[in-house]
Every structure is written in C-alpha cells, then in structure tokens.
C-alpha cells in the first residue's frame, strides 16, 4: 500500500460525521428540555404538598393555642373566579371544599417556616386546600391545586 494514497479523511466522511453529531445533539436537547419541564412540574407539585403540610400543622397547633393563622382572608367568590380560570385552562374540574380562604404571600409563608418562596398561594387551613395563585397551571396543563382528602 502506498502511503501517498492515505492522506486522511475525505470531505464526505467529515460531513457525515458532523451530520451525525448534530442529529445526536438535537435529540439530546429535546430530551433535556422535556426533562426540565417534568422537573419543574414536580417541583411545583412538591411545593403545594409542603405548603399543605405546613398549613395543616399550623391549623392543628392553632386549635390548641388559639393563635391567629397567617394570611389575609379572601372572599370565597374571588377564589371561585380563580378556580373557574384554572378549570378553563385544564381538563380537571376542581371545586372548592371549604368556606374560609386566606391568601399567603412571602411573609406569611415565612411565618409557616417556608422560605425562599416567591409565589402567592390561596389556602384553606381546615380542608388543606392549596392553590398556586401566581402560576395556577403547569406547562402540561395540570392544576396547581391540592386538598386534604381526609377532611371531606
């Protein structure tokens, strides 16, 4: 075999290699974006559950100590408007379980021991209902709402 005939890779081989690498990059980018959306949704749902646990714990404590519960009382009709908006954006049909709702801001959440949260939430201490007032629905169309199934 003559050494002069083997001068390296051809232009066709180089273009093919680059094309294959770009395809692999495109596929991995799609999966990364999808995984990020799933992680964000899981985080939002976990936040609801953490807040629900905190309000139920505070409600139980307040029944014993008669202390005031954090949050600003909000009219149920205002909450119903938000629920109707959520229902129009999702396939779910959520309904309110309680009568007295409070809006929790960052300061109220800190009183419950939850720090670093920037969103506003609507809660019902007795039923354990929690609504993310700021976001309302995940990117996949899931309502950011939960309630304590044991209270009904």
PDB file of N, CA, C and O in Angstrom, residues 27-63:
ATOM      1  N   UNK A  27     -31.288  15.547  19.344  1.00  0.00           N
ATOM      2  CA  UNK A  27     -32.088  14.610  20.136  1.00  0.00           C
ATOM      3  C   UNK A  27     -31.857  14.826  21.627  1.00  0.00           C
ATOM      4  O   UNK A  27     -32.807  14.873  22.414  1.00  0.00           O
ATOM      5  N   UNK A  28     -30.612  14.996  22.022  1.00  0.00           N
ATOM      6  CA  UNK A  28     -30.330  15.185  23.447  1.00  0.00           C
ATOM      7  C   UNK A  28     -30.903  16.502  23.956  1.00  0.00           C
ATOM      8  O   UNK A  28     -31.357  16.596  25.095  1.00  0.00           O
ATOM      9  N   UNK A  29     -30.926  17.532  23.119  1.00  0.00           N
ATOM     10  CA  UNK A  29     -31.505  18.818  23.509  1.00  0.00           C
ATOM     11  C   UNK A  29     -33.007  18.684  23.750  1.00  0.00           C
ATOM     12  O   UNK A  29     -33.538  19.228  24.720  1.00  0.00           O
ATOM     13  N   UNK A  30     -33.683  17.954  22.891  1.00  0.00           N
ATOM     14  CA  UNK A  30     -35.128  17.750  23.041  1.00  0.00           C
ATOM     15  C   UNK A  30     -35.424  17.036  24.353  1.00  0.00           C
ATOM     16  O   UNK A  30     -36.302  17.437  25.113  1.00  0.00           O
ATOM     17  N   UNK A  31     -34.684  15.965  24.642  1.00  0.00           N
ATOM     18  CA  UNK A  31     -34.907  15.225  25.881  1.00  0.00           C
ATOM     19  C   UNK A  31     -34.569  16.059  27.105  1.00  0.00           C
ATOM     20  O   UNK A  31     -35.237  15.960  28.133  1.00  0.00           O
ATOM     21  N   UNK A  32     -33.553  16.887  27.015  1.00  0.00           N
ATOM     22  CA  UNK A  32     -33.182  17.747  28.143  1.00  0.00           C
ATOM     23  C   UNK A  32     -34.287  18.751  28.429  1.00  0.00           C
ATOM     24  O   UNK A  32     -34.654  18.965  29.590  1.00  0.00           O
ATOM     25  N   UNK A  33     -34.850  19.355  27.392  1.00  0.00           N
ATOM     26  CA  UNK A  33     -35.946  20.313  27.587  1.00  0.00           C
ATOM     27  C   UNK A  33     -37.157  19.625  28.188  1.00  0.00           C
ATOM     28  O   UNK A  33     -37.815  20.160  29.076  1.00  0.00           O
ATOM     29  N   UNK A  34     -37.466  18.415  27.710  1.00  0.00           N
ATOM     30  CA  UNK A  34     -38.606  17.670  28.234  1.00  0.00           C
ATOM     31  C   UNK A  34     -38.379  17.313  29.698  1.00  0.00           C
ATOM     32  O   UNK A  34     -39.280  17.465  30.521  1.00  0.00           O
ATOM     33  N   UNK A  35     -37.184  16.873  30.032  1.00  0.00           N
ATOM     34  CA  UNK A  35     -36.883  16.536  31.423  1.00  0.00           C
ATOM     35  C   UNK A  35     -36.952  17.769  32.318  1.00  0.00           C
ATOM     36  O   UNK A  35     -37.415  17.688  33.454  1.00  0.00           O
ATOM     37  N   UNK A  36     -36.503  18.925  31.831  1.00  0.00           N
ATOM     38  CA  UNK A  36     -36.571  20.158  32.618  1.00  0.00           C
ATOM     39  C   UNK A  36     -38.018  20.530  32.919  1.00  0.00           C
ATOM     40  O   UNK A  36     -38.333  20.984  34.020  1.00  0.00           O
ATOM     41  N   UNK A  37     -38.920  20.354  31.948  1.00  0.00           N
ATOM     42  CA  UNK A  37     -40.337  20.638  32.169  1.00  0.00           C
ATOM     43  C   UNK A  37     -40.912  19.701  33.226  1.00  0.00           C
ATOM     44  O   UNK A  37     -41.682  20.121  34.084  1.00  0.00           O
ATOM     45  N   UNK A  38     -40.541  18.417  33.146  1.00  0.00           N
ATOM     46  CA  UNK A  38     -41.028  17.449  34.128  1.00  0.00           C
ATOM     47  C   UNK A  38     -40.501  17.769  35.519  1.00  0.00           C
ATOM     48  O   UNK A  38     -41.233  17.673  36.501  1.00  0.00           O
ATOM     49  N   UNK A  39     -39.241  18.161  35.607  1.00  0.00           N
ATOM     50  CA  UNK A  39     -38.651  18.520  36.893  1.00  0.00           C
ATOM     51  C   UNK A  39     -39.345  19.759  37.464  1.00  0.00           C
ATOM     52  O   UNK A  39     -39.655  19.815  38.652  1.00  0.00           O
ATOM     53  N   UNK A  40     -39.605  20.750  36.619  1.00  0.00           N
ATOM     54  CA  UNK A  40     -40.271  21.975  37.075  1.00  0.00           C
ATOM     55  C   UNK A  40     -41.677  21.663  37.589  1.00  0.00           C
ATOM     56  O   UNK A  40     -42.092  22.156  38.640  1.00  0.00           O
ATOM     57  N   UNK A  41     -42.397  20.799  36.876  1.00  0.00           N
ATOM     58  CA  UNK A  41     -43.745  20.430  37.309  1.00  0.00           C
ATOM     59  C   UNK A  41     -43.691  19.668  38.634  1.00  0.00           C
ATOM     60  O   UNK A  41     -44.488  19.932  39.537  1.00  0.00           O
ATOM     61  N   UNK A  42     -42.765  18.758  38.772  1.00  0.00           N
ATOM     62  CA  UNK A  42     -42.620  18.015  40.025  1.00  0.00           C
ATOM     63  C   UNK A  42     -42.302  18.958  41.181  1.00  0.00           C
ATOM     64  O   UNK A  42     -42.813  18.789  42.291  1.00  0.00           O
ATOM     65  N   UNK A  43     -41.472  19.956  40.919  1.00  0.00           N
ATOM     66  CA  UNK A  43     -41.119  20.930  41.941  1.00  0.00           C
ATOM     67  C   UNK A  43     -42.349  21.728  42.369  1.00  0.00           C
ATOM     68  O   UNK A  43     -42.585  21.945  43.566  1.00  0.00           O
ATOM     69  N   UNK A  44     -43.148  22.161  41.405  1.00  0.00           N
ATOM     70  CA  UNK A  44     -44.346  22.941  41.715  1.00  0.00           C
ATOM     71  C   UNK A  44     -45.341  22.122  42.539  1.00  0.00           C
ATOM     72  O   UNK A  44     -45.940  22.631  43.488  1.00  0.00           O
ATOM     73  N   UNK A  45     -45.494  20.851  42.209  1.00  0.00           N
ATOM     74  CA  UNK A  45     -46.416  19.988  42.952  1.00  0.00           C
ATOM     75  C   UNK A  45     -45.871  19.718  44.351  1.00  0.00           C
ATOM     76  O   UNK A  45     -46.611  19.711  45.334  1.00  0.00           O
ATOM     77  N   UNK A  46     -44.569  19.543  44.457  1.00  0.00           N
ATOM     78  CA  UNK A  46     -43.946  19.348  45.776  1.00  0.00           C
ATOM     79  C   UNK A  46     -44.150  20.579  46.656  1.00  0.00           C
ATOM     80  O   UNK A  46     -44.395  20.455  47.859  1.00  0.00           O
ATOM     81  N   UNK A  47     -44.047  21.766  46.057  1.00  0.00           N
ATOM     82  CA  UNK A  47     -44.279  22.999  46.810  1.00  0.00           C
ATOM     83  C   UNK A  47     -45.692  23.029  47.376  1.00  0.00           C
ATOM     84  O   UNK A  47     -45.902  23.422  48.527  1.00  0.00           O
ATOM     85  N   UNK A  48     -46.673  22.610  46.569  1.00  0.00           N
ATOM     86  CA  UNK A  48     -48.055  22.556  47.061  1.00  0.00           C
ATOM     87  C   UNK A  48     -48.156  21.634  48.269  1.00  0.00           C
ATOM     88  O   UNK A  48     -48.795  21.966  49.270  1.00  0.00           O
ATOM     89  N   UNK A  49     -47.527  20.470  48.169  1.00  0.00           N
ATOM     90  CA  UNK A  49     -47.601  19.493  49.256  1.00  0.00           C
ATOM     91  C   UNK A  49     -46.903  19.988  50.520  1.00  0.00           C
ATOM     92  O   UNK A  49     -47.384  19.759  51.627  1.00  0.00           O
ATOM     93  N   UNK A  50     -45.788  20.678  50.353  1.00  0.00           N
ATOM     94  CA  UNK A  50     -45.075  21.234  51.509  1.00  0.00           C
ATOM     95  C   UNK A  50     -45.925  22.291  52.199  1.00  0.00           C
ATOM     96  O   UNK A  50     -46.049  22.307  53.430  1.00  0.00           O
ATOM     97  N   UNK A  51     -46.533  23.165  51.414  1.00  0.00           N
ATOM     98  CA  UNK A  51     -47.388  24.213  51.983  1.00  0.00           C
ATOM     99  C   UNK A  51     -48.612  23.587  52.642  1.00  0.00           C
ATOM    100  O   UNK A  51     -49.021  23.991  53.730  1.00  0.00           O
ATOM    101  N   UNK A  52     -49.176  22.569  52.009  1.00  0.00           N
ATOM    102  CA  UNK A  52     -50.327  21.891  52.597  1.00  0.00           C
ATOM    103  C   UNK A  52     -49.961  21.292  53.964  1.00  0.00           C
ATOM    104  O   UNK A  52     -50.697  21.449  54.935  1.00  0.00           O
ATOM    105  N   UNK A  53     -48.844  20.638  54.031  1.00  0.00           N
ATOM    106  CA  UNK A  53     -48.406  20.061  55.301  1.00  0.00           C
ATOM    107  C   UNK A  53     -48.239  21.158  56.362  1.00  0.00           C
ATOM    108  O   UNK A  53     -48.677  20.996  57.506  1.00  0.00           O
ATOM    109  N   UNK A  54     -47.630  22.273  55.964  1.00  0.00           N
ATOM    110  CA  UNK A  54     -47.388  23.378  56.908  1.00  0.00           C
ATOM    111  C   UNK A  54     -48.691  23.989  57.410  1.00  0.00           C
ATOM    112  O   UNK A  54     -48.823  24.293  58.604  1.00  0.00           O
ATOM    113  N   UNK A  55     -49.679  24.167  56.521  1.00  0.00           N
ATOM    114  CA  UNK A  55     -50.923  24.805  56.969  1.00  0.00           C
ATOM    115  C   UNK A  55     -51.741  23.854  57.843  1.00  0.00           C
ATOM    116  O   UNK A  55     -52.376  24.291  58.795  1.00  0.00           O
ATOM    117  N   UNK A  56     -51.717  22.574  57.522  1.00  0.00           N
ATOM    118  CA  UNK A  56     -52.450  21.625  58.363  1.00  0.00           C
ATOM    119  C   UNK A  56     -51.814  21.521  59.750  1.00  0.00           C
ATOM    120  O   UNK A  56     -52.515  21.443  60.760  1.00  0.00           O
ATOM    121  N   UNK A  57     -50.492  21.556  59.779  1.00  0.00           N
ATOM    122  CA  UNK A  57     -49.785  21.533  61.059  1.00  0.00           C
ATOM    123  C   UNK A  57     -50.101  22.788  61.869  1.00  0.00           C
ATOM    124  O   UNK A  57     -50.388  22.720  63.069  1.00  0.00           O
ATOM    125  N   UNK A  58     -50.071  23.956  61.207  1.00  0.00           N
ATOM    126  CA  UNK A  58     -50.355  25.219  61.903  1.00  0.00           C
ATOM    127  C   UNK A  58     -51.809  25.258  62.367  1.00  0.00           C
ATOM    128  O   UNK A  58     -52.108  25.760  63.446  1.00  0.00           O
ATOM    129  N   UNK A  59     -52.717  24.725  61.562  1.00  0.00           N
ATOM    130  CA  UNK A  59     -54.134  24.702  61.940  1.00  0.00           C
ATOM    131  C   UNK A  59     -54.340  23.871  63.204  1.00  0.00           C
ATOM    132  O   UNK A  59     -55.051  24.285  64.129  1.00  0.00           O
ATOM    133  N   UNK A  60     -53.700  22.713  63.263  1.00  0.00           N
ATOM    134  CA  UNK A  60     -53.800  21.849  64.444  1.00  0.00           C
ATOM    135  C   UNK A  60     -53.242  22.559  65.676  1.00  0.00           C
ATOM    136  O   UNK A  60     -53.850  22.538  66.745  1.00  0.00           O
ATOM    137  N   UNK A  61     -52.103  23.214  65.505  1.00  0.00           N
ATOM    138  CA  UNK A  61     -51.488  23.954  66.610  1.00  0.00           C
ATOM    139  C   UNK A  61     -52.393  25.105  67.056  1.00  0.00           C
ATOM    140  O   UNK A  61     -52.574  25.350  68.249  1.00  0.00           O
ATOM    141  N   UNK A  62     -52.976  25.818  66.090  1.00  0.00           N
ATOM    142  CA  UNK A  62     -53.829  26.971  66.410  1.00  0.00           C
ATOM    143  C   UNK A  62     -55.085  26.551  67.153  1.00  0.00           C
ATOM    144  O   UNK A  62     -55.608  27.309  67.981  1.00  0.00           O
ATOM    145  N   UNK A  63     -55.585  25.367  66.892  1.00  0.00           N
ATOM    146  CA  UNK A  63     -56.762  24.890  67.622  1.00  0.00           C
ATOM    147  C   UNK A  63     -56.442  24.704  69.105  1.00  0.00           C
ATOM    148  O   UNK A  63     -57.295  24.915  69.952  1.00  0.00           O
TER     149      UNK A  63
END
